[in-house]
Coordinates of C-alpha atoms in Angstrom, one line a residue:
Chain A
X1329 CA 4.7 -15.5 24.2
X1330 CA 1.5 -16.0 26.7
X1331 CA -1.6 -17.4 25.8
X1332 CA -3.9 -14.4 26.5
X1333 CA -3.7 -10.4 25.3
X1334 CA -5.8 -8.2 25.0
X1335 CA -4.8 -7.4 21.7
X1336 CA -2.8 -9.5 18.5
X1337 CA -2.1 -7.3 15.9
X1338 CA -1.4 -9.4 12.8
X1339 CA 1.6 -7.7 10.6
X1340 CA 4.3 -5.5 11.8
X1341 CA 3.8 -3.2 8.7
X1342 CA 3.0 0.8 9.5
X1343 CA -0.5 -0.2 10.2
X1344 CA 0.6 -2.9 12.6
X1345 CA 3.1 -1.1 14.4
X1346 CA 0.6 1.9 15.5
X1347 CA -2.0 0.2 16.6
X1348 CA 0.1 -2.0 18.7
X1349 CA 2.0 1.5 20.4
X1350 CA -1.3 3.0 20.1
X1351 CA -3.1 0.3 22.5
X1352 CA 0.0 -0.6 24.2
X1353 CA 0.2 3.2 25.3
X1354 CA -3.8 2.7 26.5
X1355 CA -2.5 0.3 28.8
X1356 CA -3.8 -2.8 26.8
X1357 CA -1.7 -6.0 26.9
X1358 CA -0.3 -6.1 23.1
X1359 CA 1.0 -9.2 21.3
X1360 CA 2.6 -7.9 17.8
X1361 CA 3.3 -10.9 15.7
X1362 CA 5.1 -11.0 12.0
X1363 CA 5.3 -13.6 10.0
X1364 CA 8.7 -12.7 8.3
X1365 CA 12.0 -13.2 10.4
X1366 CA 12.7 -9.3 9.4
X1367 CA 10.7 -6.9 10.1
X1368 CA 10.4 -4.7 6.9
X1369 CA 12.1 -7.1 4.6
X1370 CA 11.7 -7.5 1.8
X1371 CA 10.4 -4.3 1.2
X1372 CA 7.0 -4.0 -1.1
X1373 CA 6.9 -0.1 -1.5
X1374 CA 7.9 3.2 -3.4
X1375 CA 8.9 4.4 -0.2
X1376 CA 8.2 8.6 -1.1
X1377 CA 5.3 9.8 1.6
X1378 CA 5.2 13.5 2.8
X1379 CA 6.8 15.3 5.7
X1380 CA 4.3 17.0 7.5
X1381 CA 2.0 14.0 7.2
X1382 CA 4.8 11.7 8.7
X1383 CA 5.5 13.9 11.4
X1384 CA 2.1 13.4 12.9
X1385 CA 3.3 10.0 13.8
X1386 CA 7.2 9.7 14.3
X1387 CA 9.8 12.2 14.6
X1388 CA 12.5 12.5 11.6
X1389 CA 15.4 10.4 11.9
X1390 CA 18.7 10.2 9.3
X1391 CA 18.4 6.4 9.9
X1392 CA 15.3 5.7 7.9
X1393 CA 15.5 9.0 5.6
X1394 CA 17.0 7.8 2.3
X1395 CA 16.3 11.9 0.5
X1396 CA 14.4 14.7 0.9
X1397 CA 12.7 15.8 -2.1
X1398 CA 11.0 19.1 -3.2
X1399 CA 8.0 18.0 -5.0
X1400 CA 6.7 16.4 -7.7
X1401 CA 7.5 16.7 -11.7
X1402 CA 4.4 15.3 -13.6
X1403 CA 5.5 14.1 -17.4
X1404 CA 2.7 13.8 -19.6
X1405 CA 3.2 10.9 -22.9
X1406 CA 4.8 13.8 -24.9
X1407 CA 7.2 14.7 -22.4
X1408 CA 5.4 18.2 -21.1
X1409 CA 6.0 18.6 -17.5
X1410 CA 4.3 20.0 -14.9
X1411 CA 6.1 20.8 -11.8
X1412 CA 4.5 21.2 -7.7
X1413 CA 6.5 21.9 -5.1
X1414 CA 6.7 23.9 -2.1
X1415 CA 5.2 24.1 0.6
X1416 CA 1.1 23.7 -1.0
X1417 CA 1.7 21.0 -3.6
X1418 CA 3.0 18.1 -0.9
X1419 CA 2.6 20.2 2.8
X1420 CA 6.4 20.8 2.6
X1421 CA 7.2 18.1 0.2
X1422 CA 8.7 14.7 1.3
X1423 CA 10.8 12.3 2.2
X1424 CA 12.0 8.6 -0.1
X1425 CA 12.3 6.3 2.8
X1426 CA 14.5 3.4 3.8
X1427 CA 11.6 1.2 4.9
X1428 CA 13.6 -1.6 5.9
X1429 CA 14.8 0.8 8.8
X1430 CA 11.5 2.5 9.2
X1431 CA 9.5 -0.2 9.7
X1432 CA 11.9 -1.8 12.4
X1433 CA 12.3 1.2 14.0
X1434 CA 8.0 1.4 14.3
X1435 CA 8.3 -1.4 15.8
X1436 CA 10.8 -1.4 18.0
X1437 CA 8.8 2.0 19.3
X1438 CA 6.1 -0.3 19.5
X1439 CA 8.2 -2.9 22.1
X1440 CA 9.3 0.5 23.7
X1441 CA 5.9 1.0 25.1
X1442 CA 5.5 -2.7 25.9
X1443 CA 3.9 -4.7 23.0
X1444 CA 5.3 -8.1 22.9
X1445 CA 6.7 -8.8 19.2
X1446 CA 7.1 -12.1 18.0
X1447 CA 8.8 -12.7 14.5
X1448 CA 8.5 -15.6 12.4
X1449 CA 4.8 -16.0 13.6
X1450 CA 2.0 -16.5 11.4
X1451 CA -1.2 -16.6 11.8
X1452 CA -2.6 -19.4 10.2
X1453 CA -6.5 -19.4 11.4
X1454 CA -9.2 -17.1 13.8
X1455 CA -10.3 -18.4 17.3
X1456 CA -14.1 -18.0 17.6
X1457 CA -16.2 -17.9 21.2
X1458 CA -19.9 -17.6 20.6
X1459 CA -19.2 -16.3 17.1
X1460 CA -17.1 -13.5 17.9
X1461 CA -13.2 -13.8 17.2
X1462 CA -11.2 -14.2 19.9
X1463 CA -7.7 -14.9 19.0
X1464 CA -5.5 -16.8 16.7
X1465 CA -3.9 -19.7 15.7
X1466 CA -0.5 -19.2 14.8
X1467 CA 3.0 -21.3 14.1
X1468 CA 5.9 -20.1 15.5
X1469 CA 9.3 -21.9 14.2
X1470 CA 7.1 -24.6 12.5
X1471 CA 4.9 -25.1 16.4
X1472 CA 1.2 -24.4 16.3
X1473 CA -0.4 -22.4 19.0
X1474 CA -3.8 -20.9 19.9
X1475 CA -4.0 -17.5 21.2
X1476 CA -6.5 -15.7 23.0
X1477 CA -7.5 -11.9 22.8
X1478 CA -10.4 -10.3 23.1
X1479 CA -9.6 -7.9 19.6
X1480 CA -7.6 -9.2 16.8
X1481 CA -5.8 -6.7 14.4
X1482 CA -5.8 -7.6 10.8
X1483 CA -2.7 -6.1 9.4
X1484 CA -1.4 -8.5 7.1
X1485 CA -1.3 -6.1 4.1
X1486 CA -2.2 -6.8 0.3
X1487 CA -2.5 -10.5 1.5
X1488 CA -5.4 -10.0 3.8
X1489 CA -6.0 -13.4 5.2
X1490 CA -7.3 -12.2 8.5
X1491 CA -10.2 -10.3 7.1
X1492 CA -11.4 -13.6 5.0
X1493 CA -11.1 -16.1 8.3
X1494 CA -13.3 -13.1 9.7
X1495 CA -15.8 -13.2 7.4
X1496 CA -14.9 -10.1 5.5
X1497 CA -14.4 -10.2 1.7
X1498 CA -11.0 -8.1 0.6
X1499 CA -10.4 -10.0 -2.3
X1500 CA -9.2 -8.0 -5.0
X1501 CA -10.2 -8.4 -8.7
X1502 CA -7.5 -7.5 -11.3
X1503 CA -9.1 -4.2 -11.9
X1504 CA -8.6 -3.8 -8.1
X1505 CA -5.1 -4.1 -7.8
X1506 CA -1.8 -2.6 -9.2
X1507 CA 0.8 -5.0 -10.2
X1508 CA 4.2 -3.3 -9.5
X1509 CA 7.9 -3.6 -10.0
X1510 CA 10.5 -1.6 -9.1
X1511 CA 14.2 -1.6 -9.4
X1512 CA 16.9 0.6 -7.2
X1513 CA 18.5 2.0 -9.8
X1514 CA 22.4 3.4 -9.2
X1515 CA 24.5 5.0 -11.9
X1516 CA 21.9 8.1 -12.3
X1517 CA 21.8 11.2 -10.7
X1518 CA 17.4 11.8 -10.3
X1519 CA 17.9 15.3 -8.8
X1520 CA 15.8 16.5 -6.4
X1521 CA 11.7 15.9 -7.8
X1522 CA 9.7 12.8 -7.5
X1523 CA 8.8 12.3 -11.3
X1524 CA 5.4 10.5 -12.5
X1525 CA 5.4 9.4 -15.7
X1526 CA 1.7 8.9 -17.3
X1527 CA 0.3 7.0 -20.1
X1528 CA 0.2 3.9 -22.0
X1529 CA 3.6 5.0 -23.5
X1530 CA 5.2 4.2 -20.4
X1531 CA 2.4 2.3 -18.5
X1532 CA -0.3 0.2 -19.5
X1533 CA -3.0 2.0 -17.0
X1534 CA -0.7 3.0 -14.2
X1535 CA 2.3 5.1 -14.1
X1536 CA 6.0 5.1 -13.5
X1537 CA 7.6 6.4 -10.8
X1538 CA 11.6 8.1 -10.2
X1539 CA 11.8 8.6 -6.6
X1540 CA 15.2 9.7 -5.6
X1541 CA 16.9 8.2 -3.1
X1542 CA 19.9 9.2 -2.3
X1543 CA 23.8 9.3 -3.5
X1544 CA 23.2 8.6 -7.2
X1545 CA 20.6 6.7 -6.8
X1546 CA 16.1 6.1 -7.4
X1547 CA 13.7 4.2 -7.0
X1548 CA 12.0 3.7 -10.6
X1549 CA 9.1 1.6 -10.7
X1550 CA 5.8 1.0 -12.5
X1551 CA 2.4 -0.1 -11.8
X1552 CA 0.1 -1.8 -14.1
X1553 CA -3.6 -2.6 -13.4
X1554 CA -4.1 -6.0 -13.1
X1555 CA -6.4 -6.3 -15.4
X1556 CA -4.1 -5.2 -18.2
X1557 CA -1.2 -7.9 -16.7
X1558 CA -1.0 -11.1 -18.2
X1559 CA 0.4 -10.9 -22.1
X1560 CA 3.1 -8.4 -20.2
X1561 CA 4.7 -8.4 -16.7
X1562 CA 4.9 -5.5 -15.0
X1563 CA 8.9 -6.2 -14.5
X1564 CA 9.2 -6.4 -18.2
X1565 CA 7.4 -3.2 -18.8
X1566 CA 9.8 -1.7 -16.0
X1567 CA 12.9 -3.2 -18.0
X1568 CA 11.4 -1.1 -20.9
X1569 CA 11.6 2.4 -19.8
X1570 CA 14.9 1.8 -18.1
X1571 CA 16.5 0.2 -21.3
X1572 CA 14.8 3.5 -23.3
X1573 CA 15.2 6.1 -20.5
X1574 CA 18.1 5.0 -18.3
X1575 CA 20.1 3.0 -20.5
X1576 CA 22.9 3.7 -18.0
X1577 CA 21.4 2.7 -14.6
X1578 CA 23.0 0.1 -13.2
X1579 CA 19.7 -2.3 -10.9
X1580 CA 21.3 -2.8 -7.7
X1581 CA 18.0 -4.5 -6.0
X1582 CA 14.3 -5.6 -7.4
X1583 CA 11.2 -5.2 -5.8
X1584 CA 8.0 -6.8 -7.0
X1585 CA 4.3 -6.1 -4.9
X1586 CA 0.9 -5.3 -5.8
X1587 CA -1.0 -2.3 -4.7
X1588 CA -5.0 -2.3 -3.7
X1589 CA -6.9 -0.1 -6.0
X1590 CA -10.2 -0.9 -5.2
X1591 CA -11.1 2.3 -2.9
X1592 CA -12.9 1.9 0.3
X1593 CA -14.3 -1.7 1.0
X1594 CA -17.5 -2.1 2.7
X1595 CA -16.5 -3.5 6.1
X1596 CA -13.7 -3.3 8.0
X1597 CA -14.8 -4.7 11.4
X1598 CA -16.3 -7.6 12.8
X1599 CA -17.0 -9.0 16.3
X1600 CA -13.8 -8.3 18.0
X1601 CA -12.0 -7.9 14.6
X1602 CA -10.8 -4.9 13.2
X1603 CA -8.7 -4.3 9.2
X1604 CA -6.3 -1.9 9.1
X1605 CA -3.9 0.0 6.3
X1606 CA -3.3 -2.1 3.1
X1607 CA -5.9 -5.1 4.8
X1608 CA -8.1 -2.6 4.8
X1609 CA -7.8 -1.6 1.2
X1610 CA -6.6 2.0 2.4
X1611 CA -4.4 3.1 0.2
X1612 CA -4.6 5.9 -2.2
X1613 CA -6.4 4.6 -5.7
X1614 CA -4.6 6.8 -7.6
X1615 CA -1.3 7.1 -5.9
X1616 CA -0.9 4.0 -4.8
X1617 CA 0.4 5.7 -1.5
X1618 CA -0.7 4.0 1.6
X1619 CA 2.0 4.4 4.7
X1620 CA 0.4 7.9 5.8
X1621 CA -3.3 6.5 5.8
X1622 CA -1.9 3.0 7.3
X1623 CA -0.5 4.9 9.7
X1624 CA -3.5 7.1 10.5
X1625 CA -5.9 4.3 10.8
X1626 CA -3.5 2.5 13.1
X1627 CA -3.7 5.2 15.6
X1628 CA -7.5 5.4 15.4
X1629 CA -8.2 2.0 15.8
X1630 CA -6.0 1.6 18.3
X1631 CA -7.7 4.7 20.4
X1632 CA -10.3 2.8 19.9
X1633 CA -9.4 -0.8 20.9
X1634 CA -8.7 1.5 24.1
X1635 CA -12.2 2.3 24.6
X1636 CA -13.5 -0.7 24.1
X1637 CA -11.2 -2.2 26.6
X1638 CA -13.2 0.7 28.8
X1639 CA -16.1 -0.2 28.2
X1640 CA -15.9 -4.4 28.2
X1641 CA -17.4 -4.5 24.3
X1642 CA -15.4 -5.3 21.7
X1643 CA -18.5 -6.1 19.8
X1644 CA -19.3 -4.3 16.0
X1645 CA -21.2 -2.0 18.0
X1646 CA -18.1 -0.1 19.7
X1647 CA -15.4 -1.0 17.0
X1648 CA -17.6 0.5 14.5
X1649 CA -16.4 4.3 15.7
X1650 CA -13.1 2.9 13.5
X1651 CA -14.9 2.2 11.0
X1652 CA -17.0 5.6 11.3
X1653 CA -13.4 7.4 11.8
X1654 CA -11.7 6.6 9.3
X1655 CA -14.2 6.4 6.6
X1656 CA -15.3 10.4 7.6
X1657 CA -11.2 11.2 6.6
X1658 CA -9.2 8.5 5.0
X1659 CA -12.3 6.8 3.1
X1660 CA -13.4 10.3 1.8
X1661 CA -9.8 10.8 0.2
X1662 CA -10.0 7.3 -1.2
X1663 CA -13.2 8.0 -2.8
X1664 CA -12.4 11.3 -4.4
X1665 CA -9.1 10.0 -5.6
X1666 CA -11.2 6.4 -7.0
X1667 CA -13.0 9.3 -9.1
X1668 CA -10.2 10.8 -10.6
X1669 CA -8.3 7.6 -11.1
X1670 CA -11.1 6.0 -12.7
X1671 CA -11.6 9.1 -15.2
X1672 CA -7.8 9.1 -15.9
X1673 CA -8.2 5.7 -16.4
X1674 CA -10.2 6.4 -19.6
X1675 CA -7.7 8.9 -20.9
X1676 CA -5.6 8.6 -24.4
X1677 CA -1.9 9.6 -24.7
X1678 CA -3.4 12.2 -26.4
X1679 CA -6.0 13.7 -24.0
X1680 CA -3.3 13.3 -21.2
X1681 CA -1.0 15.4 -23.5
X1682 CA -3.7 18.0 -24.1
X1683 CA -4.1 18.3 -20.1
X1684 CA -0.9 19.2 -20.1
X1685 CA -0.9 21.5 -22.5
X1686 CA -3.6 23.6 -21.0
X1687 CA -1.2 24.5 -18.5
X1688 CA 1.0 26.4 -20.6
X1689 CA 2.0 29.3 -19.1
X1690 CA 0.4 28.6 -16.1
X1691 CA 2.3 28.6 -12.9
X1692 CA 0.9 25.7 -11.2
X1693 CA 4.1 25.0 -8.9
X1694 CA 2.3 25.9 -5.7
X1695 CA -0.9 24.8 -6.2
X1696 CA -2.3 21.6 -3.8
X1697 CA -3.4 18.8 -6.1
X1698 CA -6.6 19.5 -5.8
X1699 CA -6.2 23.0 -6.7
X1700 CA -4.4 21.9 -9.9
X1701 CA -7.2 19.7 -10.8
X1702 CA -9.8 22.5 -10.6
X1703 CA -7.7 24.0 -12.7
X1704 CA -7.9 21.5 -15.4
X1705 CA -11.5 21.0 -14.8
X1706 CA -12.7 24.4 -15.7
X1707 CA -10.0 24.7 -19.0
X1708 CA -11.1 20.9 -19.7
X1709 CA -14.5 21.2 -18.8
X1710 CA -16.1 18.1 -21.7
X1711 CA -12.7 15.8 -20.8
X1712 CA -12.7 16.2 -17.3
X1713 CA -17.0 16.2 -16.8
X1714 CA -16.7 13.1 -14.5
X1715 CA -15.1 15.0 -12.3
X1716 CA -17.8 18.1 -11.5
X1717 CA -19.0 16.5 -8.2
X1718 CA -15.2 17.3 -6.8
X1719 CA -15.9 20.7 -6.9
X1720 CA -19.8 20.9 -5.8
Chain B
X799 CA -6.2 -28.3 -10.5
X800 CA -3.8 -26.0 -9.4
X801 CA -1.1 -23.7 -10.0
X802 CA 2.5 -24.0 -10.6
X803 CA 4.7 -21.8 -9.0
X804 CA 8.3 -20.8 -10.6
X805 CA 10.2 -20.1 -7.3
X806 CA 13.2 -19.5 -9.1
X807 CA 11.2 -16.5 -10.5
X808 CA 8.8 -15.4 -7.6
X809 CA 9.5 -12.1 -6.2
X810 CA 7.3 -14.1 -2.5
X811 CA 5.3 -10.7 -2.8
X812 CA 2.1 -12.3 -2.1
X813 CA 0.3 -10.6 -4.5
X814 CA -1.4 -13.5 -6.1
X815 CA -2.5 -14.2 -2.4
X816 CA -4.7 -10.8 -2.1
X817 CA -6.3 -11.4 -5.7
X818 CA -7.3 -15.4 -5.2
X819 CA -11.1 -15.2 -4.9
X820 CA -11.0 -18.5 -2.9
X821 CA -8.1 -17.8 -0.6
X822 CA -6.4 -20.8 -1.6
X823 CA -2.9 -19.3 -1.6
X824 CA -0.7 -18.4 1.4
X825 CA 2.2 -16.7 1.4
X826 CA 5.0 -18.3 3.6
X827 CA 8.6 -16.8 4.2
X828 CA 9.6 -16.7 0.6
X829 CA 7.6 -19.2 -1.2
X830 CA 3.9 -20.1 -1.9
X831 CA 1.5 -22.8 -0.8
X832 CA -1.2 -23.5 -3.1
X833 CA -4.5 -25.7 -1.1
X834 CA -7.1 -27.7 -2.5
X835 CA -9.6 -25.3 -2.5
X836 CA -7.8 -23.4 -6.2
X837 CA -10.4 -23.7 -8.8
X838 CA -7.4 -22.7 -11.4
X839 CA -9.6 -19.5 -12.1
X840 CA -6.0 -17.8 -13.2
X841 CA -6.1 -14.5 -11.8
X842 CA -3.5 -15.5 -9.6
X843 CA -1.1 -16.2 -12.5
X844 CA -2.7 -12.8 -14.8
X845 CA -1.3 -9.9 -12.1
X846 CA 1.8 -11.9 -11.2
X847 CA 4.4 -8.9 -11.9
X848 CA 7.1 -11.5 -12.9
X849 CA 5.0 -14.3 -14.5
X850 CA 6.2 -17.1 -12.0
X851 CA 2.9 -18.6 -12.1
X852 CA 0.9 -20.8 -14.2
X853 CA -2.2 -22.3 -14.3
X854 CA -2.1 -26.5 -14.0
X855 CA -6.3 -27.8 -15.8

C-alpha cells in the first residue's frame, strides 16, 4: 500500500469493484480497500439479478452461477399466481448467484487491470485539504494510516459511513429500510421460477422471496419494513413461512442484512467524494434489487473519475455529471418503482388478492413489468389511482 | 446511554449501522462498536432482523 492514489474506493462490493476496473482501465492509479478479510463474505443478498442486464458488465461464468431461472411466479395472499417469463418479463430472465464467488471474481478483474486491493482495511475517517476530501484514514491489521487521493469512492454499502464523514446524510429511517433474513434452504426441490410471495400473510410490508439455487436447493427470505420490526424479527417471520410452507427444508446457512428503501437521496457527491450502489441508496424500492444498478453506477462514476483526472477538477462541479448520469437512468427507475411500492404499501390482503384476480384469464406471461402494471391500472383504475402519472 | 449488543445472536450485518441517525455504530469484522455519541434513540435495536440489540437508559 502507497500513500498516494488517485483513487480509494471504499468497499469491494459490485459498486466497488467497477469503479475501481472502471478508473483503473482510465489509467488512474486505483487503491481498492475492504474492510472484511473475504471479499464477498458473508454474503448480504438474495442473489437473483437478470441476464441480459449482467452481461453488460461481466461475461457468464459456471463459477459464480448458482441456477438459471425462467421468470418470475407472483403469489398473491390467497395463493393466485401470476406467472412472467420469457424473454419480455425479465430481458431473458436470470440468473441466482453465488455471490461469494462473484464478488471475488469482480474483484480480482479489478487487480487484473491494476487496482491495488487491500483486505482487512477500513476506513475509519476522511482526509480534508482546503475543505475538499482528499483521502482516508484507514487501519490495516489493527495499524492506522492516512491516505491521500484526490477522489474518494464511497462504497461501503447499507452502512454508509463514507458519505456521513463527507457531509452527506444517508441515514436511513425505519420506513427507509428493509430488514431481511434469509435462510439456504436444502431438502426442496424450487423448480425453475423465482417466486414472490405478497402480503401481510407472509410479510408484514415486504415480501418473501424462493430463489432457486441449485441441486435441491433456494434461497427463501423475507423482508420487513423497518418500521414494522421491533415486536417481530424479520428471522422469526422467515422461521414462520418455512415451518408453514416448507416444513421439510432442511437451513443449511442464514443470512441476515437490511435493504435501502428510501429511493433516490438528494446528494451523492461532494468535493472530491462520490456514493455509489447500496451507499448511494440505489437499489430498487420495491425489489430490493440493487447489483445491476450498483454495478451501473460504478461504471459511470468511474468514467467519470476518468474525466476529471483529465481535466485536473475533482471538484462538485465535474463529479456532478455522476450525479446527472445516474439520476437521468438509475434514479428515474428508483422513483417510479418508490411510487408503486409506496401504493402497494397501502394495500390489504384483500385488494392484493383482487389484483390478482383481475388477471384471470389473462395471459400476462410475456408482458415487461411495466406492461403488467398498466394492465392492472386500467382494470383497477380507483385501487391503483396513485399510480396514473406512470402512464402520462 | 447505550446499547447492548447480543454477539452471540448478531448476524454483524451492519444494519443497525445504516439506520443510526447519529452514526454512533460501526461495524467491525463480525462485531459492533457502539461510541459515545448513541443517544439510545432505539432504531438501532427496532430493524435488527434477529433482535441482538437492546437499548441500555
Amino acid at each position: 500500500m502507497k500513500n498516494k492514489y488517485d483513487i480509494i474506493v471504499v468497499g469491494a462490493g459490485p459498486a466497488g469493484s467497477i469503479t475501481a476496473k472502471t478508473c483503473a482501465e482510465g489509467g488512474l492509479d486505483v487503491l481498492l480497500i475492504e474492510k472484511r478479510q473475504e471479499i464477498g463474505d458473508p454474503v448480504r443478498c438474495a442473489e437473483g439479478v437478470g441476464k441480459d442486464a449482467l452481461k453488460k458488465h461481466i461475461e457468464p461464468d459456471k463459477r459464480w452461477i448458482a441456477a438459471e431461472v425462467k421468470g418470475s411466479r407472483i403469489i398473491s395472499p390467497d395463493g393466485t399466481q401470476i406467472l412472467m417469463s420469457g424473454d419480455a418479463a425479465m430481458k431473458d430472465v436470470g440468473y441466482t448467484l453465488e455471490r461469494k464467488v462473484f464478488d471475488r471474481v469482480l474483484a480480482q478483474k479489478a487487480a487484473m487491470a491494476g487496482v491495488e486491493v487491500m483486505v482487512k482495511t477500513r476506513a475509519t475517517g476522511l482526509l480534508r485539504n482546503n475543505g475538499n476530501v482528499s483521502g482516508i484514514k484507514a487501519m490495516y491489521m489493527g495499524e492506522t494510516r492516512e491516505i491521500t487521493a484526490s477522489i474518494v469512492i464511497g462504497a461501503d454499502g447499507v452502512e454508509s459511513k463514507v458519505g456521513r464523514w463527507g457531509g452527506i446524510d444517508t441515514s436511513l429511517r425505519p420506513v427507509d429500510i428493509e430488514t431481511c433474513a434469509q435462510f439456504l434452504v436444502s431438502n426442496l426441490d424450487p423448480g425453475e421460477y423465482s417466486e414472490f410471495y405478497l402480503g401481510e400473510r407472509y410479510s408484514p410490508s415486504g415480501y418473501v422471496w424462493v430463489f432457486p439455487k441449485g441441486g435441491y436447493t433456494a434461497n427463501v427470505g423475507i423482508g420487513i419494513l423497518g418500521s414494522k420490526s421491533g415486536s417481530i424479527r424479520a428471522i422469526s417471520h422467515l422461521q414462520k413461512f418455512i415451518d408453514t410452507f416448507i416444513p421439510h427444508g432442511k437451513i443449511v446457512e442464514m443470512v441476515v442484512g437490511g435493504v435501502p428503501v428510501s429511493g433516490p437521496i438528494k446528494q451523492t457527491v461532494a468535493n472530491g467524494l462520490i456514493l455509489v450502489g447500496d451507499a448511494a441508496r440505489q437499489s430498487d424500492p420495491l425489489t430490493g434489487g440493487g447489483i445491476i444498478n450498483a454495478m451501473d453506477a460504478g461504471k459511470m462514476a468511474g468514467e467519470v473519475c476518468i474525466k476529471a483526472r483529465e481535466k485536473g477538477d475533482y471538484s462538485v462541479k465535474t463529479l456532478k455529471e455522476y450525479e446527472d448520469r445516474w439520476r437521468a437512468t438509475i434514479g428515474k427507475e428508483l422513483s417510479k418503482s418508490l411510487l408503486v411500492k409506496n401504493m402497494v404499501l397501502k394495500l390489504t390482503d384483500e385488494q392484493l388478492n383482487q389484483l390478482a384476480h383481475s388477471l384471470d384469464g389473462m395471459d400476462v406471461s410475456t408482458m415487461e413489468l411495466s406492461k403488467l402494471l398498466y394492465v392492472l391500472f386500467k382494470k383497477n383504475p380507483k385501487l391503483l389511482w396513485e399510480l396514473r402519472t406512470l402512464f402520462n | 446511554m447505550s446499547v447492548n449488543v447480543n454477539r452471540y445472536k448478531c448476524g454483524y450485518c451492519g444494519a443497525c449501522v445504516g439506520v443510526c441517525p447519529v452514526g454512533a455504530l460501526e461495524l467491525v469484522e463480525t462485531w459492533i462498536e457502539v461510541d459515545n455519541t448513541c443517544t439510545s434513540c432505539g432504531v438501532c435495536a427496532k430493524i435488527c432482523p434477529v433482535g441482538a440489540l437492546s437499548v441500555v437508559k
